[in-house]
PDB file of C-alpha atoms in Angstrom:
ATOM      1  CA  MET A   1      13.823  -1.009  27.270  1.00  0.00           C
ATOM      2  CA  ASP A   2      12.127  -3.626  26.148  1.00  0.00           C
ATOM      3  CA  ALA A   3      14.606  -6.631  24.709  1.00  0.00           C
ATOM      4  CA  ASP A   4      12.364  -6.895  21.729  1.00  0.00           C
ATOM      5  CA  LEU A   5      13.246  -3.102  20.753  1.00  0.00           C
ATOM      6  CA  THR A   6      17.024  -3.413  21.184  1.00  0.00           C
ATOM      7  CA  LEU A   7      19.663  -5.537  19.265  1.00  0.00           C
ATOM      8  CA  GLY A   8      22.151  -7.608  20.929  1.00  0.00           C
ATOM      9  CA  VAL A   9      25.252  -9.627  20.401  1.00  0.00           C
ATOM     10  CA  VAL A  10      24.592 -13.460  19.049  1.00  0.00           C
ATOM     11  CA  ALA A  11      25.855 -15.393  22.396  1.00  0.00           C
ATOM     12  CA  HIS A  12      24.849 -18.767  20.712  1.00  0.00           C
ATOM     13  CA  ARG A  13      24.588 -19.312  16.959  1.00  0.00           C
ATOM     14  CA  GLY A  14      22.148 -22.598  17.715  1.00  0.00           C
ATOM     15  CA  GLY A  15      22.694 -26.272  17.592  1.00  0.00           C
ATOM     16  CA  LEU A  16      21.853 -29.444  19.210  1.00  0.00           C
ATOM     17  CA  LEU A  17      22.517 -29.518  22.913  1.00  0.00           C
ATOM     18  CA  VAL A  18      21.415 -32.925  23.515  1.00  0.00           C
ATOM     19  CA  GLN A  19      20.354 -35.861  21.528  1.00  0.00           C
ATOM     20  CA  ARG A  20      18.872 -38.804  23.591  1.00  0.00           C
ATOM     21  CA  PRO A  21      16.597 -41.370  22.351  1.00  0.00           C
ATOM     22  CA  GLU A  22      13.604 -39.818  24.680  1.00  0.00           C
ATOM     23  CA  LEU A  23      14.118 -36.027  23.649  1.00  0.00           C
ATOM     24  CA  THR A  24      16.517 -33.765  21.500  1.00  0.00           C
ATOM     25  CA  VAL A  25      17.042 -30.055  22.734  1.00  0.00           C
ATOM     26  CA  GLY A  26      18.680 -27.737  20.626  1.00  0.00           C
ATOM     27  CA  VAL A  27      19.471 -24.121  20.991  1.00  0.00           C
ATOM     28  CA  ILE A  28      17.396 -21.452  18.033  1.00  0.00           C
ATOM     29  CA  GLN A  29      19.597 -18.693  19.069  1.00  0.00           C
ATOM     30  CA  ALA A  30      21.081 -16.900  22.575  1.00  0.00           C
ATOM     31  CA  VAL A  31      21.190 -13.280  22.297  1.00  0.00           C
ATOM     32  CA  SER A  32      23.105 -11.220  24.811  1.00  0.00           C
ATOM     33  CA  ARG A  33      22.249  -7.557  25.730  1.00  0.00           C
ATOM     34  CA  THR A  34      22.881  -5.517  28.817  1.00  0.00           C
ATOM     35  CA  SER A  35      19.418  -6.186  30.227  1.00  0.00           C
ATOM     36  CA  GLY A  36      19.599  -9.737  29.944  1.00  0.00           C
ATOM     37  CA  LEU A  37      20.420 -13.012  28.247  1.00  0.00           C
ATOM     38  CA  THR A  38      17.461 -14.470  25.791  1.00  0.00           C
ATOM     39  CA  VAL A  39      17.804 -17.861  24.850  1.00  0.00           C
ATOM     40  CA  GLU A  40      15.349 -20.006  22.436  1.00  0.00           C
ATOM     41  CA  VAL A  41      15.147 -23.496  22.758  1.00  0.00           C
ATOM     42  CA  ILE A  42      13.434 -26.554  20.852  1.00  0.00           C
ATOM     43  CA  ALA A  43      12.794 -29.806  22.533  1.00  0.00           C
ATOM     44  CA  ARG A  44      11.451 -32.649  20.353  1.00  0.00           C
ATOM     45  CA  GLN A  45      10.259 -36.334  21.544  1.00  0.00           C
ATOM     46  CA  PRO A  46      10.448 -38.895  18.931  1.00  0.00           C
ATOM     47  CA  LEU A  47       7.250 -39.868  16.955  1.00  0.00           C
ATOM     48  CA  ASP A  48       5.344 -42.893  17.943  1.00  0.00           C
ATOM     49  CA  ARG A  49       4.755 -44.924  14.842  1.00  0.00           C
ATOM     50  CA  ARG A  50       2.017 -47.213  16.322  1.00  0.00           C
ATOM     51  CA  ASP A  51      -1.264 -46.634  15.136  1.00  0.00           C
ATOM     52  CA  ALA A  52      -4.336 -46.947  17.421  1.00  0.00           C
ATOM     53  CA  THR A  53      -4.849 -50.487  17.054  1.00  0.00           C
ATOM     54  CA  GLN A  54      -1.261 -51.498  17.794  1.00  0.00           C
ATOM     55  CA  ARG A  55      -1.264 -48.992  20.805  1.00  0.00           C
ATOM     56  CA  GLN A  56      -4.053 -51.062  22.230  1.00  0.00           C
ATOM     57  CA  ARG A  57      -2.676 -54.262  21.622  1.00  0.00           C
ATOM     58  CA  ASP A  58       0.588 -53.389  23.509  1.00  0.00           C
ATOM     59  CA  ILE A  59      -1.620 -52.004  26.346  1.00  0.00           C
ATOM     60  CA  ARG A  60      -3.408 -55.246  26.519  1.00  0.00           C
ATOM     61  CA  LEU A  61       0.102 -57.391  26.171  1.00  0.00           C
ATOM     62  CA  ARG A  62       1.290 -55.059  28.979  1.00  0.00           C
ATOM     63  CA  ARG A  63       3.990 -54.073  26.541  1.00  0.00           C
ATOM     64  CA  ASP A  64       3.602 -50.411  27.460  1.00  0.00           C
ATOM     65  CA  GLU A  65       5.793 -50.109  30.577  1.00  0.00           C
ATOM     66  CA  PRO A  66       5.529 -47.228  32.723  1.00  0.00           C
ATOM     67  CA  VAL A  67       8.093 -44.371  31.929  1.00  0.00           C
ATOM     68  CA  ARG A  68      10.833 -44.171  34.473  1.00  0.00           C
ATOM     69  CA  VAL A  69      10.588 -41.219  36.101  1.00  0.00           C
ATOM     70  CA  ALA A  70      14.289 -39.545  36.419  1.00  0.00           C
ATOM     71  CA  PRO A  71      15.404 -38.320  39.624  1.00  0.00           C
ATOM     72  CA  ARG A  72      15.217 -34.858  40.564  1.00  0.00           C
ATOM     73  CA  ARG A  73      18.654 -33.207  41.829  1.00  0.00           C
ATOM     74  CA  LEU A  74      18.543 -29.602  40.906  1.00  0.00           C
ATOM     75  CA  LEU A  75      14.610 -29.355  40.575  1.00  0.00           C
ATOM     76  CA  PRO A  76      12.609 -29.081  43.572  1.00  0.00           C
ATOM     77  CA  ASP A  77      10.516 -31.921  44.980  1.00  0.00           C
ATOM     78  CA  HIS A  78       7.501 -30.310  43.372  1.00  0.00           C
ATOM     79  CA  ASP A  79       7.175 -27.664  40.698  1.00  0.00           C
ATOM     80  CA  GLU A  80       4.636 -26.445  38.257  1.00  0.00           C
ATOM     81  CA  GLY A  81       6.759 -27.572  35.106  1.00  0.00           C
ATOM     82  CA  GLU A  82       5.147 -29.958  32.600  1.00  0.00           C
ATOM     83  CA  ASN A  83       7.606 -29.747  29.639  1.00  0.00           C
ATOM     84  CA  LEU A  84      11.308 -29.100  29.297  1.00  0.00           C
ATOM     85  CA  ARG A  85      12.721 -27.093  32.347  1.00  0.00           C
ATOM     86  CA  LEU A  86      15.590 -24.827  31.465  1.00  0.00           C
ATOM     87  CA  GLY A  87      17.396 -22.909  34.428  1.00  0.00           C
ATOM     88  CA  TRP A  88      21.230 -21.817  35.052  1.00  0.00           C
ATOM     89  CA  LEU A  89      23.583 -22.317  37.844  1.00  0.00           C
ATOM     90  CA  ASP A  90      24.545 -19.469  39.665  1.00  0.00           C
ATOM     91  CA  GLN A  91      28.148 -18.957  41.147  1.00  0.00           C
ATOM     92  CA  ALA A  92      27.116 -20.892  44.321  1.00  0.00           C
ATOM     93  CA  GLY A  93      25.789 -23.701  42.250  1.00  0.00           C
ATOM     94  CA  HIS A  94      22.322 -23.163  42.950  1.00  0.00           C
ATOM     95  CA  ALA A  95      20.189 -23.808  40.053  1.00  0.00           C
ATOM     96  CA  ARG A  96      17.578 -20.922  39.064  1.00  0.00           C
ATOM     97  CA  TRP A  97      14.773 -22.320  36.973  1.00  0.00           C
ATOM     98  CA  GLU A  98      12.928 -19.730  34.257  1.00  0.00           C
ATOM     99  CA  TYR A  99       9.642 -20.086  32.950  1.00  0.00           C
ATOM    100  CA  GLY A 100       9.164 -18.962  29.465  1.00  0.00           C
ATOM    101  CA  SER A 101       7.993 -15.601  28.491  1.00  0.00           C
ATOM    102  CA  THR A 102       6.900 -17.118  25.035  1.00  0.00           C
ATOM    103  CA  VAL A 103       6.019 -21.075  24.793  1.00  0.00           C
ATOM    104  CA  TRP A 104       4.607 -23.072  21.759  1.00  0.00           C
ATOM    105  CA  SER A 105       3.786 -26.682  21.953  1.00  0.00           C
ATOM    106  CA  TRP A 106       2.824 -28.928  18.844  1.00  0.00           C
ATOM    107  CA  SER A 107       1.361 -32.195  19.717  1.00  0.00           C
ATOM    108  CA  GLY A 108       3.070 -34.157  16.416  1.00  0.00           C
ATOM    109  CA  ASP A 109       2.356 -35.651  13.510  1.00  0.00           C
ATOM    110  CA  ASP A 110       0.194 -38.925  13.268  1.00  0.00           C
ATOM    111  CA  HIS A 111       1.912 -42.253  13.059  1.00  0.00           C
ATOM    112  CA  THR A 112       2.298 -42.007   9.126  1.00  0.00           C
ATOM    113  CA  GLY A 113       3.972 -38.579   9.474  1.00  0.00           C
ATOM    114  CA  SER A 114       7.731 -37.350  10.263  1.00  0.00           C
ATOM    115  CA  ASP A 115       7.520 -35.374  13.645  1.00  0.00           C
ATOM    116  CA  GLY A 116       6.787 -36.146  16.975  1.00  0.00           C
ATOM    117  CA  PRO A 117       5.627 -33.607  20.067  1.00  0.00           C
ATOM    118  CA  SER A 118       7.740 -30.470  20.132  1.00  0.00           C
ATOM    119  CA  TRP A 119       7.948 -27.634  22.373  1.00  0.00           C
ATOM    120  CA  ARG A 120       9.658 -24.257  21.991  1.00  0.00           C
ATOM    121  CA  CYS A 121      10.376 -21.548  24.608  1.00  0.00           C
ATOM    122  CA  ILE A 122      11.911 -18.461  25.009  1.00  0.00           C
ATOM    123  CA  CYS A 123      13.935 -17.492  28.455  1.00  0.00           C
ATOM    124  CA  VAL A 124      15.032 -14.359  29.267  1.00  0.00           C
ATOM    125  CA  LEU A 125      17.805 -14.792  32.065  1.00  0.00           C
ATOM    126  CA  PRO A 126      19.747 -12.075  33.847  1.00  0.00           C
ATOM    127  CA  PRO A 127      22.549 -10.487  32.492  1.00  0.00           C
ATOM    128  CA  MET A 128      25.423 -13.082  31.696  1.00  0.00           C
ATOM    129  CA  PHE A 129      29.098 -12.697  30.480  1.00  0.00           C
ATOM    130  CA  ASP A 130      31.847 -15.068  29.321  1.00  0.00           C
ATOM    131  CA  GLN A 131      29.928 -18.282  30.592  1.00  0.00           C
ATOM    132  CA  LEU A 132      26.655 -19.786  31.525  1.00  0.00           C
ATOM    133  CA  SER A 133      26.023 -23.154  33.046  1.00  0.00           C
ATOM    134  CA  LEU A 134      22.681 -24.210  31.210  1.00  0.00           C
ATOM    135  CA  VAL A 135      20.690 -26.722  32.926  1.00  0.00           C
ATOM    136  CA  LEU A 136      17.916 -28.980  31.445  1.00  0.00           C
ATOM    137  CA  ALA A 137      15.460 -31.398  33.135  1.00  0.00           C
ATOM    138  CA  TRP A 138      12.250 -33.172  32.271  1.00  0.00           C
ATOM    139  CA  PRO A 139      11.968 -35.891  34.959  1.00  0.00           C
ATOM    140  CA  GLU A 140       8.496 -36.743  33.839  1.00  0.00           C
ATOM    141  CA  ILE A 141       9.710 -38.681  30.280  1.00  0.00           C
ATOM    142  CA  GLY A 142      12.767 -39.961  31.845  1.00  0.00           C
ATOM    143  CA  PHE A 143      15.034 -37.189  30.657  1.00  0.00           C
ATOM    144  CA  GLU A 144      18.038 -37.036  33.325  1.00  0.00           C
ATOM    145  CA  GLU A 145      18.944 -33.073  34.433  1.00  0.00           C
ATOM    146  CA  THR A 146      21.943 -32.159  32.386  1.00  0.00           C
ATOM    147  CA  THR A 147      24.123 -28.986  32.473  1.00  0.00           C
ATOM    148  CA  ILE A 148      26.088 -27.779  29.789  1.00  0.00           C
ATOM    149  CA  THR A 149      28.666 -25.067  29.764  1.00  0.00           C
ATOM    150  CA  ILE A 150      28.233 -22.557  26.957  1.00  0.00           C
ATOM    151  CA  PRO A 151      30.699 -19.568  26.426  1.00  0.00           C
ATOM    152  CA  LEU A 152      29.176 -16.317  26.350  1.00  0.00           C
ATOM    153  CA  PRO A 153      30.587 -12.752  24.714  1.00  0.00           C
ATOM    154  CA  ASP A 154      32.054 -10.560  27.773  1.00  0.00           C
ATOM    155  CA  GLN A 155      30.672  -7.659  29.055  1.00  0.00           C
ATOM    156  CA  ALA A 156      32.300  -4.870  26.989  1.00  0.00           C
ATOM    157  CA  THR A 157      31.437  -6.602  23.782  1.00  0.00           C
ATOM    158  CA  VAL A 158      27.624  -6.676  24.656  1.00  0.00           C
ATOM    159  CA  GLU A 159      27.844  -3.184  25.685  1.00  0.00           C
ATOM    160  CA  GLN A 160      29.002  -2.219  22.772  1.00  0.00           C
ATOM    161  CA  GLY A 161      26.693  -4.199  20.805  1.00  0.00           C
ATOM    162  CA  THR A 162      23.451  -3.407  22.727  1.00  0.00           C
ATOM    163  CA  THR A 163      21.443  -0.770  20.814  1.00  0.00           C
ATOM    164  CA  SER A 164      17.920   0.573  20.093  1.00  0.00           C
ATOM    165  CA  ILE A 165      16.334  -0.486  17.011  1.00  0.00           C
ATOM    166  CA  TRP A 166      15.332   3.287  16.543  1.00  0.00           C
ATOM    167  CA  GLN A 167      19.455   4.589  16.799  1.00  0.00           C
ATOM    168  CA  ALA A 168      21.009   1.439  15.220  1.00  0.00           C
ATOM    169  CA  PRO A 169      22.532   2.226  11.970  1.00  0.00           C
ATOM    170  CA  VAL A 170      19.917   1.055   8.692  1.00  0.00           C
ATOM    171  CA  ASP A 171      21.315  -1.366   6.176  1.00  0.00           C
ATOM    172  CA  ALA A 172      18.706  -0.228   3.315  1.00  0.00           C
ATOM    173  CA  LEU A 173      19.706   0.610  -0.036  1.00  0.00           C
ATOM    174  CA  PRO A 174      17.579   2.142  -3.100  1.00  0.00           C
ATOM    175  CA  VAL A 175      16.216  -0.433  -5.352  1.00  0.00           C
ATOM    176  CA  THR A 176      17.865   0.587  -8.616  1.00  0.00           C
ATOM    177  CA  THR A 177      17.144  -2.378 -10.932  1.00  0.00           C
ATOM    178  CA  PRO A 178      13.653  -3.502 -12.516  1.00  0.00           C
ATOM    179  CA  LEU A 179      12.651  -6.634 -10.825  1.00  0.00           C
ATOM    180  CA  THR A 180      10.144  -9.265 -11.708  1.00  0.00           C
ATOM    181  CA  ASP A 181       7.935 -10.222  -8.839  1.00  0.00           C
ATOM    182  CA  HIS A 182       6.748 -13.463  -7.951  1.00  0.00           C
ATOM    183  CA  HIS A 183       5.137 -15.122  -4.710  1.00  0.00           C
ATOM    184  CA  THR A 184       6.204 -18.325  -3.619  1.00  0.00           C
ATOM    185  CA  ASN A 185       6.702 -20.488  -0.335  1.00  0.00           C
ATOM    186  CA  ASP A 186      10.321 -21.417  -1.250  1.00  0.00           C
ATOM    187  CA  HIS A 187      10.613 -23.880   1.361  1.00  0.00           C
ATOM    188  CA  LEU A 188       9.378 -26.737   3.411  1.00  0.00           C
ATOM    189  CA  PRO A 189       9.495 -26.043   7.625  1.00  0.00           C
ATOM    190  CA  VAL A 190      13.061 -26.820   8.625  1.00  0.00           C
ATOM    191  CA  ARG A 191      14.441 -27.659  11.868  1.00  0.00           C
ATOM    192  CA  ILE A 192      15.876 -24.603  12.988  1.00  0.00           C
ATOM    193  CA  GLU A 193      17.970 -25.915  15.815  1.00  0.00           C
ATOM    194  CA  ALA A 194      19.866 -28.066  13.653  1.00  0.00           C
ATOM    195  CA  GLY A 195      21.348 -24.745  11.855  1.00  0.00           C
ATOM    196  CA  THR A 196      23.872 -22.074  12.502  1.00  0.00           C
ATOM    197  CA  VAL A 197      23.166 -18.503  12.914  1.00  0.00           C
ATOM    198  CA  ILE A 198      25.408 -16.694  10.259  1.00  0.00           C
ATOM    199  CA  ALA A 199      24.342 -13.096  10.527  1.00  0.00           C
ATOM    200  CA  GLU A 200      24.295 -10.289  13.624  1.00  0.00           C
ATOM    201  CA  PRO A 201      20.840  -8.682  14.164  1.00  0.00           C
ATOM    202  CA  ARG A 202      20.615  -5.573  12.366  1.00  0.00           C
ATOM    203  CA  VAL A 203      18.207  -2.900  11.080  1.00  0.00           C
ATOM    204  CA  LEU A 204      16.595  -3.022   7.522  1.00  0.00           C
ATOM    205  CA  HIS A 205      14.612   0.061   7.201  1.00  0.00           C
ATOM    206  CA  ARG A 206      12.873   2.447   9.547  1.00  0.00           C
ATOM    207  CA  SER A 207      10.977   5.825   9.427  1.00  0.00           C
ATOM    208  CA  ASP A 208       9.804   8.071  12.440  1.00  0.00           C
ATOM    209  CA  HIS A 209       7.323   5.533  13.379  1.00  0.00           C
ATOM    210  CA  ALA A 210       8.155   2.082  11.602  1.00  0.00           C
ATOM    211  CA  VAL A 211      11.117  -0.147  12.069  1.00  0.00           C
ATOM    212  CA  VAL A 212      11.969  -3.453  10.525  1.00  0.00           C
ATOM    213  CA  ALA A 213      14.939  -5.397  11.833  1.00  0.00           C
ATOM    214  CA  LEU A 214      16.515  -8.828  11.036  1.00  0.00           C
ATOM    215  CA  THR A 215      16.760 -10.651  14.198  1.00  0.00           C
ATOM    216  CA  ARG A 216      17.904 -13.995  13.130  1.00  0.00           C
ATOM    217  CA  LEU A 217      19.435 -15.614   9.698  1.00  0.00           C
ATOM    218  CA  THR A 218      19.973 -19.138  10.164  1.00  0.00           C
ATOM    219  CA  ALA A 219      21.562 -21.770   7.448  1.00  0.00           C
ATOM    220  CA  ILE A 220      20.348 -25.243   7.581  1.00  0.00           C
ATOM    221  CA  GLY A 221      22.038 -27.257   4.865  1.00  0.00           C
ATOM    222  CA  SER A 222      21.081 -25.906   1.688  1.00  0.00           C
ATOM    223  CA  ALA A 223      17.617 -23.509   3.559  1.00  0.00           C
ATOM    224  CA  LEU A 224      17.695 -20.474   5.241  1.00  0.00           C
ATOM    225  CA  SER A 225      15.431 -19.334   8.039  1.00  0.00           C
ATOM    226  CA  ILE A 226      14.913 -15.723   8.345  1.00  0.00           C
ATOM    227  CA  GLU A 227      12.939 -13.778  11.459  1.00  0.00           C
ATOM    228  CA  LEU A 228      11.926 -10.564  10.978  1.00  0.00           C
ATOM    229  CA  PHE A 229      10.820  -8.166  13.437  1.00  0.00           C
ATOM    230  CA  GLY A 230       8.396  -4.924  12.815  1.00  0.00           C
ATOM    231  CA  ALA A 231       7.551  -2.351  15.179  1.00  0.00           C
ATOM    232  CA  ALA A 232       5.348   0.669  15.118  1.00  0.00           C
ATOM    233  CA  THR A 233       4.803   3.831  17.281  1.00  0.00           C
ATOM    234  CA  GLY A 234       2.118   6.524  17.836  1.00  0.00           C
ATOM    235  CA  SER A 235      -1.038   6.698  16.096  1.00  0.00           C
ATOM    236  CA  LEU A 236       0.302   4.481  13.117  1.00  0.00           C
ATOM    237  CA  ALA A 237       0.730   1.798  15.867  1.00  0.00           C
ATOM    238  CA  ASP A 238      -3.114   2.319  16.888  1.00  0.00           C
ATOM    239  CA  THR A 239      -3.992   1.781  13.143  1.00  0.00           C
ATOM    240  CA  LEU A 240      -2.069  -1.361  12.855  1.00  0.00           C
ATOM    241  CA  THR A 241      -3.278  -2.808  16.047  1.00  0.00           C
ATOM    242  CA  ALA A 242      -7.091  -2.082  14.899  1.00  0.00           C
ATOM    243  CA  GLU A 243      -6.185  -3.748  11.605  1.00  0.00           C
ATOM    244  CA  ALA A 244      -4.659  -6.817  13.113  1.00  0.00           C
ATOM    245  CA  PHE A 245      -7.243  -7.835  15.647  1.00  0.00           C
ATOM    246  CA  PRO A 246     -11.093  -8.418  15.459  1.00  0.00           C
ATOM    247  CA  PRO A 247     -13.389  -7.912  13.972  1.00  0.00           C
ATOM    248  CA  ALA A 248     -10.831  -6.467  11.106  1.00  0.00           C
ATOM    249  CA  HIS A 249      -8.264  -9.460  10.493  1.00  0.00           C
ATOM    250  CA  GLN A 250      -6.641  -7.236   7.863  1.00  0.00           C
ATOM    251  CA  TRP A 251      -3.350  -7.030   9.258  1.00  0.00           C
ATOM    252  CA  GLU A 252      -0.046  -7.627   7.249  1.00  0.00           C
ATOM    253  CA  GLY A 253       3.363  -7.525   8.667  1.00  0.00           C
ATOM    254  CA  PRO A 254       6.611  -6.630   7.076  1.00  0.00           C
ATOM    255  CA  SER A 255       7.218  -8.148   3.856  1.00  0.00           C
ATOM    256  CA  LEU A 256      10.222  -9.904   2.381  1.00  0.00           C
ATOM    257  CA  ALA A 257      11.659 -11.148  -0.875  1.00  0.00           C
ATOM    258  CA  VAL A 258      15.076 -12.900  -2.025  1.00  0.00           C
ATOM    259  CA  VAL A 259      16.573 -11.632  -4.912  1.00  0.00           C
ATOM    260  CA  ARG A 260      17.774 -13.960  -7.518  1.00  0.00           C
ATOM    261  CA  GLY A 261      18.920 -12.595 -10.747  1.00  0.00           C
ATOM    262  CA  ASN A 262      16.260 -10.000 -11.938  1.00  0.00           C
ATOM    263  CA  ASP A 263      13.435 -11.804 -10.116  1.00  0.00           C
ATOM    264  CA  ALA A 264      12.172 -10.857  -6.611  1.00  0.00           C
ATOM    265  CA  LEU A 265      10.898 -14.171  -4.745  1.00  0.00           C
ATOM    266  CA  TRP A 266       8.146 -12.690  -2.093  1.00  0.00           C
ATOM    267  CA  LEU A 267       8.097 -15.085   0.501  1.00  0.00           C
ATOM    268  CA  GLY A 268       4.949 -16.140   2.657  1.00  0.00           C
ATOM    269  CA  ALA A 269       5.555 -16.017   6.354  1.00  0.00           C
ATOM    270  CA  GLN A 270       5.476 -19.754   7.887  1.00  0.00           C
ATOM    271  CA  GLU A 271       4.959 -18.127  11.220  1.00  0.00           C
ATOM    272  CA  ALA A 272       3.610 -14.870  12.324  1.00  0.00           C
ATOM    273  CA  THR A 273       2.754 -13.385  15.829  1.00  0.00           C
ATOM    274  CA  SER A 274       1.527  -9.762  16.463  1.00  0.00           C
ATOM    275  CA  SER A 275       0.649  -7.884  19.429  1.00  0.00           C
ATOM    276  CA  GLY A 276      -0.694  -4.076  19.869  1.00  0.00           C
ATOM    277  CA  GLY A 277      -1.713  -1.397  22.513  1.00  0.00           C
ATOM    278  CA  ASP A 278      -0.810   1.948  24.181  1.00  0.00           C
ATOM    279  CA  HIS A 279       0.257   3.256  21.043  1.00  0.00           C
ATOM    280  CA  SER A 280       2.717   0.306  20.234  1.00  0.00           C
ATOM    281  CA  PHE A 281       2.316  -2.721  17.872  1.00  0.00           C
ATOM    282  CA  VAL A 282       5.064  -5.367  17.388  1.00  0.00           C
ATOM    283  CA  ALA A 283       5.178  -8.440  14.790  1.00  0.00           C
ATOM    284  CA  VAL A 284       7.447 -11.487  14.619  1.00  0.00           C
ATOM    285  CA  GLN A 285       7.409 -13.454  11.151  1.00  0.00           C
ATOM    286  CA  GLU A 286       9.715 -16.554  10.602  1.00  0.00           C
ATOM    287  CA  PHE A 287      10.551 -17.337   6.805  1.00  0.00           C
ATOM    288  CA  ALA A 288      12.389 -20.212   4.995  1.00  0.00           C
ATOM    289  CA  THR A 289      13.785 -20.383   1.588  1.00  0.00           C
ATOM    290  CA  HIS A 290      16.265 -22.185  -0.499  1.00  0.00           C
ATOM    291  CA  ARG A 291      19.973 -20.987   0.433  1.00  0.00           C
ATOM    292  CA  PRO A 292      21.405 -18.891  -2.704  1.00  0.00           C
ATOM    293  CA  GLU A 293      24.538 -19.405  -3.818  1.00  0.00           C
ATOM    294  CA  GLY A 294      27.334 -16.491  -3.395  1.00  0.00           C
ATOM    295  CA  ASP A 295      28.900 -14.585  -0.173  1.00  0.00           C
ATOM    296  CA  THR A 296      25.690 -11.882  -0.277  1.00  0.00           C
ATOM    297  CA  LEU A 297      21.878 -12.490   0.452  1.00  0.00           C
ATOM    298  CA  ASP A 298      20.265  -9.604  -1.447  1.00  0.00           C
ATOM    299  CA  LEU A 299      17.026  -9.148  -0.008  1.00  0.00           C
ATOM    300  CA  ILE A 300      13.996  -6.786  -0.555  1.00  0.00           C
ATOM    301  CA  VAL A 301      12.261  -5.687   2.495  1.00  0.00           C
ATOM    302  CA  ALA A 302       8.957  -3.413   2.657  1.00  0.00           C
ATOM    303  CA  TRP A 303       5.769  -2.599   5.095  1.00  0.00           C
ATOM    304  CA  PRO A 304       3.251  -1.149   3.028  1.00  0.00           C
ATOM    305  CA  GLN A 305       0.858  -0.710   5.680  1.00  0.00           C
ATOM    306  CA  ALA A 306       3.663   1.305   7.896  1.00  0.00           C
ATOM    307  CA  GLY A 307       4.796   3.043   5.086  1.00  0.00           C
ATOM    308  CA  LEU A 308       7.904   1.701   4.378  1.00  0.00           C
ATOM    309  CA  PRO A 309       8.641   1.145   0.844  1.00  0.00           C
ATOM    310  CA  ASN A 310      10.592  -1.620  -1.109  1.00  0.00           C
ATOM    311  CA  VAL A 311      14.586  -1.279  -0.169  1.00  0.00           C
ATOM    312  CA  LEU A 312      17.331  -3.434  -1.102  1.00  0.00           C
ATOM    313  CA  VAL A 313      19.414  -4.976   1.760  1.00  0.00           C
ATOM    314  CA  ARG A 314      22.451  -6.768   1.122  1.00  0.00           C
ATOM    315  CA  ILE A 315      23.931  -9.254   4.189  1.00  0.00           C
ATOM    316  CA  PRO A 316      27.176 -10.744   3.887  1.00  0.00           C
ATOM    317  CA  ARG A 317      26.901 -14.649   4.973  1.00  0.00           C
TER     318      ARG A 317
END
């Protein structure tokens, strides 16, 4: 079964792995399933504070020295990589390099901003248990090859926690208290890799042909980053696919609100992707919000376009 349609066990709850002047690398989350280990990372380069005039001046004065290329020890002499390379060591100590199934990159702000270039990748490694020797390399910017040992869940734990999203328990409750709706972009973008995952993946809402799952809940200081996954099958999936792509452009994925008192604060997705075809449709959305007080996060989840009405979900944190 496709990993997207299977809940797994959180194998790494996120955090920075490497902090160097030329690059920081952090894990957003790693999830272990019987089918493989999914690792999502973000790499960030520093922001160049010089404007165009200053850069040209430094070039004329030869202050821009060439970047020292880091030596290749585990990487082959030549490869097709252009950004951070991610791999793992097998039992013989040989590096097995992976190319991300999903990759995003951003060139960064101009010199007056706050964020430099960044690169985000999801890699699916073979099934691994107990321990992972993760290898990182980016020789072109002088980033030395780095091996980091990460503990992983054992095989029995992963087998027990690997469940189809169509069969997993559903955490939905009826909405019994009247709530006042508000629509808000509640929080500025956050550095997800600096946070900690505080909940296991779970199914929040489901019908015979549509399902919504929480695939990540990360706390970053006073903020929360929430990732929702929606899937549909059959003729419903065909309808959603037709609405999501040209010429309609009318698709909306699952909706999410945070409950605060008697208010439901509906969040706008900060990132959203979707794909569909062959009676299958999937959508992934990321939301950010202020972290509420208390030990429980109350959410309202719905997907009107897929026939899923409002339900209440209470997630212990």
